[in-house]
PDB file of C-alpha atoms in Angstrom:
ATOM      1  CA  UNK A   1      96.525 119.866 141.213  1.00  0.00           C
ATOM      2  CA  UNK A   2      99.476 117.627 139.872  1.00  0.00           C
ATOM      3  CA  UNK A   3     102.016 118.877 142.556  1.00  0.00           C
ATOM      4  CA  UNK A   4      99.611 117.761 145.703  1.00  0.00           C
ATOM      5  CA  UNK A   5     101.394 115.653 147.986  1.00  0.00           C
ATOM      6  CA  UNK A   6      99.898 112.625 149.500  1.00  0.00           C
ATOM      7  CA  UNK A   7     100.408 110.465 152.545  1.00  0.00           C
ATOM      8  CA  UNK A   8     100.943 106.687 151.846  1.00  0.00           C
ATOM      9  CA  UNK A   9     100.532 104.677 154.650  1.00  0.00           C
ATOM     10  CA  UNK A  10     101.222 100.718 154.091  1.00  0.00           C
ATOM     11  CA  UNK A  11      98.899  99.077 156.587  1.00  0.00           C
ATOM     12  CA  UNK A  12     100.051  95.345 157.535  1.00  0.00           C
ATOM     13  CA  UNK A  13      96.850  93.271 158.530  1.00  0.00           C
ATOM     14  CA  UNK A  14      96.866  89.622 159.857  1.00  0.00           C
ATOM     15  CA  UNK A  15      94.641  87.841 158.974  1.00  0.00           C
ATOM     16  CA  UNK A  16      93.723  90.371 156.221  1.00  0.00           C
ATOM     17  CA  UNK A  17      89.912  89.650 156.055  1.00  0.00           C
ATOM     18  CA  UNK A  18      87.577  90.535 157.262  1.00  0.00           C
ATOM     19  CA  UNK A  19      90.060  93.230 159.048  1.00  0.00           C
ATOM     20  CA  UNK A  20      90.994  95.091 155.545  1.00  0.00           C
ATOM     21  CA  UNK A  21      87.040  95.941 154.360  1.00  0.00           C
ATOM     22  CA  UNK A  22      86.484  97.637 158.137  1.00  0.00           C
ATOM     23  CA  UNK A  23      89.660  99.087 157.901  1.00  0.00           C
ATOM     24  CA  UNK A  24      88.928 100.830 154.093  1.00  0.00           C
ATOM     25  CA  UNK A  25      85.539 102.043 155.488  1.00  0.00           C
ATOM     26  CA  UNK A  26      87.116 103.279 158.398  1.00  0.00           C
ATOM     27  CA  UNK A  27      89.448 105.197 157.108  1.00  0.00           C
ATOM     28  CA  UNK A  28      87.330 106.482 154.239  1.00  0.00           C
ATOM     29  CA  UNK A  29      85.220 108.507 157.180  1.00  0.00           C
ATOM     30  CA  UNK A  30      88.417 109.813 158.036  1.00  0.00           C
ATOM     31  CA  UNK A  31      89.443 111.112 155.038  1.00  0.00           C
ATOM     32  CA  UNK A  32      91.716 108.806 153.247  1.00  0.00           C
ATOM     33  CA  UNK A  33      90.563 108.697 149.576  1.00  0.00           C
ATOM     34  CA  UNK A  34      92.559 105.971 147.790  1.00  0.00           C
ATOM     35  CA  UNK A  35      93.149 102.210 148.848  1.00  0.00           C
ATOM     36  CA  UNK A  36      95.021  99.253 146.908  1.00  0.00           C
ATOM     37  CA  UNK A  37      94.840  96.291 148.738  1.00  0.00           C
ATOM     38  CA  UNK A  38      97.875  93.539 148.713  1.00  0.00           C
ATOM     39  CA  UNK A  39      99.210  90.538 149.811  1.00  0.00           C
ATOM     40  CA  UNK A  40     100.049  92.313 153.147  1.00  0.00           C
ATOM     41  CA  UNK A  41      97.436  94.208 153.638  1.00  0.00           C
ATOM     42  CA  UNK A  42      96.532  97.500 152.304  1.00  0.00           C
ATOM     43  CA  UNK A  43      97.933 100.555 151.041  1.00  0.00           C
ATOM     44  CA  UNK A  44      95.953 103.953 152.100  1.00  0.00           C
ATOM     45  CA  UNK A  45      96.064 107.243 150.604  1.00  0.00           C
ATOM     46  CA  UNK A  46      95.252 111.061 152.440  1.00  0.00           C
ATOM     47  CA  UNK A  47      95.993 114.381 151.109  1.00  0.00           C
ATOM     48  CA  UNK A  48      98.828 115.442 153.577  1.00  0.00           C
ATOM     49  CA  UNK A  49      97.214 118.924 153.914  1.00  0.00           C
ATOM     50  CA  UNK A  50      93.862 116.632 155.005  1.00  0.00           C
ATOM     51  CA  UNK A  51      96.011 114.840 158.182  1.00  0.00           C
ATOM     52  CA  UNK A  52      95.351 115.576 161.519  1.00  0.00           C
ATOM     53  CA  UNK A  53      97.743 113.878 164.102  1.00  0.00           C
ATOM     54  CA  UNK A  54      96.139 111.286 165.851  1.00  0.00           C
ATOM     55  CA  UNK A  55      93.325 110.464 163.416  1.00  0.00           C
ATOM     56  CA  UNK A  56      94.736 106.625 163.501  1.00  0.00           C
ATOM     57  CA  UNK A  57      93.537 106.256 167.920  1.00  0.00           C
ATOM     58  CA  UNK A  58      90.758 106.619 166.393  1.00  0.00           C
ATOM     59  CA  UNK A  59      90.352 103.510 164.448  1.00  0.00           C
ATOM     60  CA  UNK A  60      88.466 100.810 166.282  1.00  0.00           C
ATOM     61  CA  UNK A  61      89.529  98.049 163.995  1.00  0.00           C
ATOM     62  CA  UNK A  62      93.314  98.230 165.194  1.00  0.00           C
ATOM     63  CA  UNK A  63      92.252  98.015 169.061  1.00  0.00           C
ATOM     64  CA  UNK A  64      90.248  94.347 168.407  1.00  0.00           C
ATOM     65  CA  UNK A  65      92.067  91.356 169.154  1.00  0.00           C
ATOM     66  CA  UNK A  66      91.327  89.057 167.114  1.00  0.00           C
ATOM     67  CA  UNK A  67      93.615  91.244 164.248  1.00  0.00           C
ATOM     68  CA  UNK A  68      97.179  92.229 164.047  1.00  0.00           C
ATOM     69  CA  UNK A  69      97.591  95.722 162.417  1.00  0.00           C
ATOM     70  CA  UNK A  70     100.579  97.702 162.019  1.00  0.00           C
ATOM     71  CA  UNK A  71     101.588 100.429 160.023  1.00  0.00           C
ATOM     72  CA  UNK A  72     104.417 102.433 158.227  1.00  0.00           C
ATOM     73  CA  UNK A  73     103.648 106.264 156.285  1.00  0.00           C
ATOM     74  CA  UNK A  74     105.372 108.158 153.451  1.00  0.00           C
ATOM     75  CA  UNK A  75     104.946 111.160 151.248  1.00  0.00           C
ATOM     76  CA  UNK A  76     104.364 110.305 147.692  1.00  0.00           C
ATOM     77  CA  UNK A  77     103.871 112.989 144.758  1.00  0.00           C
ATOM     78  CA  UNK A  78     100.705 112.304 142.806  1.00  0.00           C
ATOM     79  CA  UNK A  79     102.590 111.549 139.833  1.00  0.00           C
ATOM     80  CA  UNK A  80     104.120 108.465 141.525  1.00  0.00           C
ATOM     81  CA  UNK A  81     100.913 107.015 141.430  1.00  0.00           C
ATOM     82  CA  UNK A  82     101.138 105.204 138.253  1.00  0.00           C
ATOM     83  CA  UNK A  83     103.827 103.110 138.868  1.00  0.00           C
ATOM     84  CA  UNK A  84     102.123 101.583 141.896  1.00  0.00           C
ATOM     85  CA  UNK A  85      98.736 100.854 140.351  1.00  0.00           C
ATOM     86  CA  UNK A  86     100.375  99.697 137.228  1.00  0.00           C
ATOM     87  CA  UNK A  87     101.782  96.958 139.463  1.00  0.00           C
ATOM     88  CA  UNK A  88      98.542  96.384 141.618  1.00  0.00           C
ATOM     89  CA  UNK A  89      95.802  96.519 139.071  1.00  0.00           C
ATOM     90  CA  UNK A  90      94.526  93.643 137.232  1.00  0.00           C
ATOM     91  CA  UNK A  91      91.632  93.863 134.661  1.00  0.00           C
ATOM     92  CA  UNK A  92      88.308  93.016 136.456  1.00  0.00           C
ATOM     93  CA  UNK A  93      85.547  90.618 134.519  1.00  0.00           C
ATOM     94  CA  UNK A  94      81.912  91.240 135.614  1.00  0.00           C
ATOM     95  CA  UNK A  95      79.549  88.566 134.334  1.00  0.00           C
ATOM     96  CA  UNK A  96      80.392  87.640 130.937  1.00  0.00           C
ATOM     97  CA  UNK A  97      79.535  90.527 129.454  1.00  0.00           C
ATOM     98  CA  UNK A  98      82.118  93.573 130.922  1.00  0.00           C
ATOM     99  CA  UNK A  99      85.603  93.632 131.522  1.00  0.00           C
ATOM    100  CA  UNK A 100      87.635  96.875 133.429  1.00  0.00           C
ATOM    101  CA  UNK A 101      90.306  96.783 132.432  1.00  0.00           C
ATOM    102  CA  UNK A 102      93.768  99.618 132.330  1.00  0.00           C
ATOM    103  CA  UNK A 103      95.433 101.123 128.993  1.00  0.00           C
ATOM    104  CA  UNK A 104      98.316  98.781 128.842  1.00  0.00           C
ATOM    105  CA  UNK A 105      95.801  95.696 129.411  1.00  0.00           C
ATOM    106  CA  UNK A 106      94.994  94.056 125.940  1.00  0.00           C
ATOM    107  CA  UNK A 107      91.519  94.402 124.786  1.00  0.00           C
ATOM    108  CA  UNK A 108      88.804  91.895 126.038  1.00  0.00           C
ATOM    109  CA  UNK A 109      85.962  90.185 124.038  1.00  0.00           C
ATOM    110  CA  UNK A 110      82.979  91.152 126.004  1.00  0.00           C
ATOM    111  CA  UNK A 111      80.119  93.316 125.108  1.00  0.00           C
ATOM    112  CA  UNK A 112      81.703  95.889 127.573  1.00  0.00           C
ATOM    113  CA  UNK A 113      85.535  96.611 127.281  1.00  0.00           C
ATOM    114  CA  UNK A 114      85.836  99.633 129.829  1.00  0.00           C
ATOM    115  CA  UNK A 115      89.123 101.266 130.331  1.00  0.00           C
ATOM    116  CA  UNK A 116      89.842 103.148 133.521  1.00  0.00           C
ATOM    117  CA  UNK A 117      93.141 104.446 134.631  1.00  0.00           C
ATOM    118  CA  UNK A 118      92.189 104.821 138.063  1.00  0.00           C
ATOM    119  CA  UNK A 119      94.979 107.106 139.971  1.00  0.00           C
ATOM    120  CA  UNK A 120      93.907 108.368 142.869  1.00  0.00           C
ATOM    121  CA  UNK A 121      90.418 107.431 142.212  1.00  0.00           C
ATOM    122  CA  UNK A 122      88.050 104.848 144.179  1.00  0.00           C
ATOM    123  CA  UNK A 123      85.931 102.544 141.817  1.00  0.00           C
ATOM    124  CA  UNK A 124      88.286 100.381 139.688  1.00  0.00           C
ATOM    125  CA  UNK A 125      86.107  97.085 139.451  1.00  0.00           C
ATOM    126  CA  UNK A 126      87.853  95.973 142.468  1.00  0.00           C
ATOM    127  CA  UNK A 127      86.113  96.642 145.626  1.00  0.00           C
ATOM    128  CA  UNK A 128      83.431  94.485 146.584  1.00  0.00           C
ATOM    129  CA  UNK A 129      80.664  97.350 146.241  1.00  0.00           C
ATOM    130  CA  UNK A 130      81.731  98.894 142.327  1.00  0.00           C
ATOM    131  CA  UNK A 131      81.751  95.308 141.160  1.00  0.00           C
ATOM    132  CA  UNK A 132      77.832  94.656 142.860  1.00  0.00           C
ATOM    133  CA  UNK A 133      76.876  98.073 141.139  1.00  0.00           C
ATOM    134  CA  UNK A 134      78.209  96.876 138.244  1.00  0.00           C
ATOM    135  CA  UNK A 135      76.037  93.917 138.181  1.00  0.00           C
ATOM    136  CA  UNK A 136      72.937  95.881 138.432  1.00  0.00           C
ATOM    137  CA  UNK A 137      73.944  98.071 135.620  1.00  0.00           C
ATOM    138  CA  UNK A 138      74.267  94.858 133.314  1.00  0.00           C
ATOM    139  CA  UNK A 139      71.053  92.821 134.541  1.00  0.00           C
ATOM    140  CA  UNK A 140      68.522  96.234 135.083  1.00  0.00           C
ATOM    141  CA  UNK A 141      66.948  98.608 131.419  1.00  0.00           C
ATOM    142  CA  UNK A 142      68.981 101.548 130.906  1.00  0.00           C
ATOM    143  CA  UNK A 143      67.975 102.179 127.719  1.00  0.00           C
ATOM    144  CA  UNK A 144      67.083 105.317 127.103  1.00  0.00           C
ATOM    145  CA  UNK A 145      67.188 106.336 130.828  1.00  0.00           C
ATOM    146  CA  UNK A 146      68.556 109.667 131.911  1.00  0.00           C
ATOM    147  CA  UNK A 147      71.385 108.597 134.891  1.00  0.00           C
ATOM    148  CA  UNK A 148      72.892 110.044 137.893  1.00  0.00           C
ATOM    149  CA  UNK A 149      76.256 108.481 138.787  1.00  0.00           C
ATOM    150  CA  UNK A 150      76.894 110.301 142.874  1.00  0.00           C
ATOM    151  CA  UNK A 151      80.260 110.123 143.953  1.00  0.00           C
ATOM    152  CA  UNK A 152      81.393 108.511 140.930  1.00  0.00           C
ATOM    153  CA  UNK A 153      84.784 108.233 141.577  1.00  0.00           C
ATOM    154  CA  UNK A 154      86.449 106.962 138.137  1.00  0.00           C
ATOM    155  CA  UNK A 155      83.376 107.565 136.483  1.00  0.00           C
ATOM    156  CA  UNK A 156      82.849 103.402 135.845  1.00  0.00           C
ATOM    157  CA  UNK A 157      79.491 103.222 136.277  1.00  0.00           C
ATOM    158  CA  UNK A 158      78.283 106.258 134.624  1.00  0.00           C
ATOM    159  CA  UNK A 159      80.338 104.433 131.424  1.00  0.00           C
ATOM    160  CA  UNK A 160      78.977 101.216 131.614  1.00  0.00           C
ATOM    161  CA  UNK A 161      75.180 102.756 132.382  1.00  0.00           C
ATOM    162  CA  UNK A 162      76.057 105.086 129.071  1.00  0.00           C
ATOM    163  CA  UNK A 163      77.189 101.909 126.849  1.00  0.00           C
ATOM    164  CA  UNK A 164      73.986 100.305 128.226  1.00  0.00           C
ATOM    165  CA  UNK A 165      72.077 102.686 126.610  1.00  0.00           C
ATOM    166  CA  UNK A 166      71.202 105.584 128.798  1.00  0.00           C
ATOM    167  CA  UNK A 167      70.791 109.162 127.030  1.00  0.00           C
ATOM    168  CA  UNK A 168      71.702 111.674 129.583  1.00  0.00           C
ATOM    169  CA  UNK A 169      74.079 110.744 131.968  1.00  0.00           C
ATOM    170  CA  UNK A 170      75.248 113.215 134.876  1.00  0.00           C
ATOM    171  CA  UNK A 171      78.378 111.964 137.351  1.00  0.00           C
ATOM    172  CA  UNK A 172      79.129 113.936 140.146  1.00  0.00           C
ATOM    173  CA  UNK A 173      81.796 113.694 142.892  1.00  0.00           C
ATOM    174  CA  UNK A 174      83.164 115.955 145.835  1.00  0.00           C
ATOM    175  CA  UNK A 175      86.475 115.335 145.227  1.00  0.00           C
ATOM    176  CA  UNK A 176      88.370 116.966 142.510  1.00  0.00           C
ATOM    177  CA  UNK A 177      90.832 114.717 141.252  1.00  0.00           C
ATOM    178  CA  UNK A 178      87.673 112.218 140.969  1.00  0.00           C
ATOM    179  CA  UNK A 179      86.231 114.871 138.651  1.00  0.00           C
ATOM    180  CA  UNK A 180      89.218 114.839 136.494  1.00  0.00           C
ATOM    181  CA  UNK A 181      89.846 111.309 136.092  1.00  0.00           C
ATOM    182  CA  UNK A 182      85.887 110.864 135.171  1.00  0.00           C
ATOM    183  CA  UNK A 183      86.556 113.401 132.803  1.00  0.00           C
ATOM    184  CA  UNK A 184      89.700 111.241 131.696  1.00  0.00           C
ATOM    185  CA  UNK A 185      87.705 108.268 131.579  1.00  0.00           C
ATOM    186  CA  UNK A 186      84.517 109.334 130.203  1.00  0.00           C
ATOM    187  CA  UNK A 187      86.934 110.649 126.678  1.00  0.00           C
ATOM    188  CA  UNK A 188      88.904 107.292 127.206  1.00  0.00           C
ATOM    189  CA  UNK A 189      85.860 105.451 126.432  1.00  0.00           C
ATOM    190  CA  UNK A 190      84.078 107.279 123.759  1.00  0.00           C
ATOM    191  CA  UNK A 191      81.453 108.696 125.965  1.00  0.00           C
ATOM    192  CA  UNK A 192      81.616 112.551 125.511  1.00  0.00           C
ATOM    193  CA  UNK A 193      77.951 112.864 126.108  1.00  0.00           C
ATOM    194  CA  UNK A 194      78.421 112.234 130.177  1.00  0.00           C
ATOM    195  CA  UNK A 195      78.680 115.470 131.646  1.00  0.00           C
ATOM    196  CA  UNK A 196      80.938 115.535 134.885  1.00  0.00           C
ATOM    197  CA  UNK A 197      80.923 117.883 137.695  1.00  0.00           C
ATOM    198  CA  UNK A 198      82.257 118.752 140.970  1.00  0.00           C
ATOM    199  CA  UNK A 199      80.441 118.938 144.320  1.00  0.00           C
ATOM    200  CA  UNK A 200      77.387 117.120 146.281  1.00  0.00           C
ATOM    201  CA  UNK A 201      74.309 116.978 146.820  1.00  0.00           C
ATOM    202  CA  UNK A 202      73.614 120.445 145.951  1.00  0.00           C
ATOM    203  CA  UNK A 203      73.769 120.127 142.698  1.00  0.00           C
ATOM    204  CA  UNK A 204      70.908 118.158 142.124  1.00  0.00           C
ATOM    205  CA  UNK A 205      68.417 120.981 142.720  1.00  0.00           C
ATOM    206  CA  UNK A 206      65.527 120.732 139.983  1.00  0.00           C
ATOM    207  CA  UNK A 207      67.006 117.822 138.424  1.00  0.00           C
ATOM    208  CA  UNK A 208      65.145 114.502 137.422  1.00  0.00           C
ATOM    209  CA  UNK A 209      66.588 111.229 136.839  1.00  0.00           C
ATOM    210  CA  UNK A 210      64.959 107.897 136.186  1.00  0.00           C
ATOM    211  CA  UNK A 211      67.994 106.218 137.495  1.00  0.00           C
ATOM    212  CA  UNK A 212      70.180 107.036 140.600  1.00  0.00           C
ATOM    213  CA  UNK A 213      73.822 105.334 141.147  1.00  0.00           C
ATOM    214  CA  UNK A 214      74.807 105.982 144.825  1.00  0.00           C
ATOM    215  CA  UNK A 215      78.033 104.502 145.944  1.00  0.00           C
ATOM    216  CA  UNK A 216      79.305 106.417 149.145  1.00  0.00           C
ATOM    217  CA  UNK A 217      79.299 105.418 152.816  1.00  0.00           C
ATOM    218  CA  UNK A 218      76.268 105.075 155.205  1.00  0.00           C
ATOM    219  CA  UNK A 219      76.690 108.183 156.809  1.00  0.00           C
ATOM    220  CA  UNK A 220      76.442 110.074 153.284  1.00  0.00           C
ATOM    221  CA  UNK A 221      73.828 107.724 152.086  1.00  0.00           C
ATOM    222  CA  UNK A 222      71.534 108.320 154.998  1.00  0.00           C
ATOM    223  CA  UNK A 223      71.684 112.247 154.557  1.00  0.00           C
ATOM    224  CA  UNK A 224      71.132 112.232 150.772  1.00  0.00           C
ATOM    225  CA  UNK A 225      68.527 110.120 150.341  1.00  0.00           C
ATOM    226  CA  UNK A 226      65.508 112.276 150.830  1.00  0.00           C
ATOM    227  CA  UNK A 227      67.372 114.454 147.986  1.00  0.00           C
ATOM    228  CA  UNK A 228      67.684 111.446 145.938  1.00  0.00           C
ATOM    229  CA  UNK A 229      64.140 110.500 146.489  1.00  0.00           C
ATOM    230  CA  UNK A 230      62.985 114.162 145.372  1.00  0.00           C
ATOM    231  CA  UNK A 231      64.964 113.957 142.101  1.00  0.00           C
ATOM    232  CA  UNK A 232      63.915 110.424 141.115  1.00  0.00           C
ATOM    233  CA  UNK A 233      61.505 110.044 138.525  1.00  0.00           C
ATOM    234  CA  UNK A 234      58.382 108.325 138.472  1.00  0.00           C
ATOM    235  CA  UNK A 235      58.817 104.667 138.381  1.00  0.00           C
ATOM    236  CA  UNK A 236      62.420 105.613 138.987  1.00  0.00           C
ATOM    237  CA  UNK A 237      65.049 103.638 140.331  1.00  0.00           C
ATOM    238  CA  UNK A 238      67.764 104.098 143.175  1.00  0.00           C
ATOM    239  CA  UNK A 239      70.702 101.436 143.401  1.00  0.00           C
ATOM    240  CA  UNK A 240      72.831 102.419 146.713  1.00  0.00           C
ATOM    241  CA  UNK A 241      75.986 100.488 147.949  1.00  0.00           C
ATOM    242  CA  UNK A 242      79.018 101.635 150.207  1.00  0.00           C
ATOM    243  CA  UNK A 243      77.197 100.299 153.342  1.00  0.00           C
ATOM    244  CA  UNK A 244      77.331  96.756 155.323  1.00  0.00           C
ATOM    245  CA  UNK A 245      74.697  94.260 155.399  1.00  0.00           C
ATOM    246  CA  UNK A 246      74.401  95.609 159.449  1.00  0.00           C
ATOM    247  CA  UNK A 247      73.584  98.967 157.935  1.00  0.00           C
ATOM    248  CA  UNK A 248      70.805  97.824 155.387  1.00  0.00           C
ATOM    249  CA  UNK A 249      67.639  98.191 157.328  1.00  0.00           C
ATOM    250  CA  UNK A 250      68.366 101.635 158.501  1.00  0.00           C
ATOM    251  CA  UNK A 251      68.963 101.933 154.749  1.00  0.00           C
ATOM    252  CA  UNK A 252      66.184 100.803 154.220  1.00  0.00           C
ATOM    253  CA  UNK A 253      63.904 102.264 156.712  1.00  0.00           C
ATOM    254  CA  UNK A 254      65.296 105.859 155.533  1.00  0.00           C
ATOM    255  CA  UNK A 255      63.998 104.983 151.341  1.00  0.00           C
ATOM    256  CA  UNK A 256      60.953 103.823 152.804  1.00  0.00           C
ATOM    257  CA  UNK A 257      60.293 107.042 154.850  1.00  0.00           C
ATOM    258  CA  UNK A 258      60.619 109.174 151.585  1.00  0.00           C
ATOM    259  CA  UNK A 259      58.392 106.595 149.370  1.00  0.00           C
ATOM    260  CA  UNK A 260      61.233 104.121 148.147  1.00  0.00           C
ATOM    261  CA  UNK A 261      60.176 100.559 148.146  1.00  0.00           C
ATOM    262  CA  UNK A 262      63.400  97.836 149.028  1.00  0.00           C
ATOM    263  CA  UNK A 263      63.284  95.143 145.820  1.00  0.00           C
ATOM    264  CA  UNK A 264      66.325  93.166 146.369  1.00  0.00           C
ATOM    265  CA  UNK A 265      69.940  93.643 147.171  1.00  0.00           C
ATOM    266  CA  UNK A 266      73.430  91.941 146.550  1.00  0.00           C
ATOM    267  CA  UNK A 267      75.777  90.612 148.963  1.00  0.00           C
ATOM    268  CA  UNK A 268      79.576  90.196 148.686  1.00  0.00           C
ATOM    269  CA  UNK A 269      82.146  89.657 151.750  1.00  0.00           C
ATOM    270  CA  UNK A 270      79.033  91.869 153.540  1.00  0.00           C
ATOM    271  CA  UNK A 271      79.571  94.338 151.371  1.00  0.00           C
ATOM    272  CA  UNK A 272      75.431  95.685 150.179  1.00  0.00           C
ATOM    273  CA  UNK A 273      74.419  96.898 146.700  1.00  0.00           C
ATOM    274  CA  UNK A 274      70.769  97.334 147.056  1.00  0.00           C
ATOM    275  CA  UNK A 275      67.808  98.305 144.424  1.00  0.00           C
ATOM    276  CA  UNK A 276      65.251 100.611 145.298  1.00  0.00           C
ATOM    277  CA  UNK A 277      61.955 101.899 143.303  1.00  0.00           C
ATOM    278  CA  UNK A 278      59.304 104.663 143.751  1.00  0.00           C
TER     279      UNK A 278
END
């Protein structure tokens, strides 16, 4: 796993909004599992044994007008990652009551000091639709709630639901070197109890949660939910993000096919984090 090689490809974007947020969920349907963004633009990352040629004449955001994109690709070994986050991440306040921060940050005073060493892992505190789930954690009852965090990337959200209170707490994502760094960052944080696996969907056969995390993409949303509806308990809740506000009523239309009633949603740079119950 520590020998893969990766593509970096250093996307230049004028002007960079709202170009870069199409761009990262774009290129997330394509593949690409990492982004940092940066005063230029954005840097994307794709396993090199994931690339197919081409798969950029594909992207509809380059061919619109009213942006400039360009781009530039390398290889970069995995363990080059460090140095490039090290110089791209900056600790993340949510509210006034959590903090993400990295190792070498010093330690906030907040309720919620959360340490993530990200890598190659989505879900720093940074994008738009971690920091909205975020929110919900801190303002919505997690105490003594059993949690599932799906796709969970660095594992932030299962943490912060776990300091919050919850008792069991499951985080699942596809992607291996997501599982690892959750594993990473659930021991970073003193949270042995989350249990972390790797895979979808399928692995919540038979279970029951009274709270659901969900932050994916539409397409993966809009398949999963009638799973995620099955394994909600009653008076359960769902919180979904990873979609645009254009994409909330089908969203929404799709919970309220399998029994989930819409209760409110945030928005950030149309960006959705939206709360469902049973």
């Amino acid at each position: 796993m520590w020998h893969l090689v990766y593509l970096e490809y250093d996307f230049k974007i004028d002007p960079p909004q709202p170009a870069t947020d199409i761009l990262i969920a774009e290129l997330g349907e394509l593949g690409f599992e990492s982004f940092v963004e940066n005063e230029t633009g954005l840097l994307a990352y794709i396993l090199k044994s994931e690339w197919k040629g081409g798969m950029l004449s594909e992207l509809f955001v380059s061919q619109n007008p009213n942006f400039k994109i360009s781009w530039t690709s390398k290889e970069i070994e995995q363990q080059n990652w460090n140095a490039e986050w090290e110089k791209n991440f900056h600790p993340i306040k949510v509210g006034d009551q959590c903090m993400v921060r990295a190792p070498f940050h010093d330690p906030a005073k907040v309720e919620y000091d959360i340490v993530i060493e990200p890598k190659m892992s989505f879900g720093t505190g940074h994008h738009e639709t971690t920091h909205m789930m975020l929110e919900h954690i801190l303002v919505n009852d997690f105490e003594g709630k059993s949690v599932l965090d799906m796709g969970c990337g660095t594992g932030v959200l299962a943490i912060l639901a776990k300091k919050r209170g919850a008792t069991d707490v499951d985080a699942i994502d596809i992607d291996e070197w997501c599982y690892l760094n959750t594993q990473e960052n659930v021991e970073r944080n003193n949270c042995p109890e989350i249990k972390t696996y790797q895979g979808d969907s399928n692995l919540l056969k038979d279970k029951k949660y009274d709270v659901i995390l969900a932050n994916i993409n539409r397409n993966i949303l809009l398949e999963d939910i009638p799973i995620y509806a099955d394994c909600l308990a009653k008076e359960g809740t769902l919180f979904l993000s990873g979609f645009y506000l254009e994409d909330l009523d089908a969203i929404s239309s799709k919970c309220a096919a399998h029994g989930l009633e819409f209760e409110k949603n945030l928005e950030k740079n149309n960006w959705i984090a939206a709360k469902y119950v049973n």
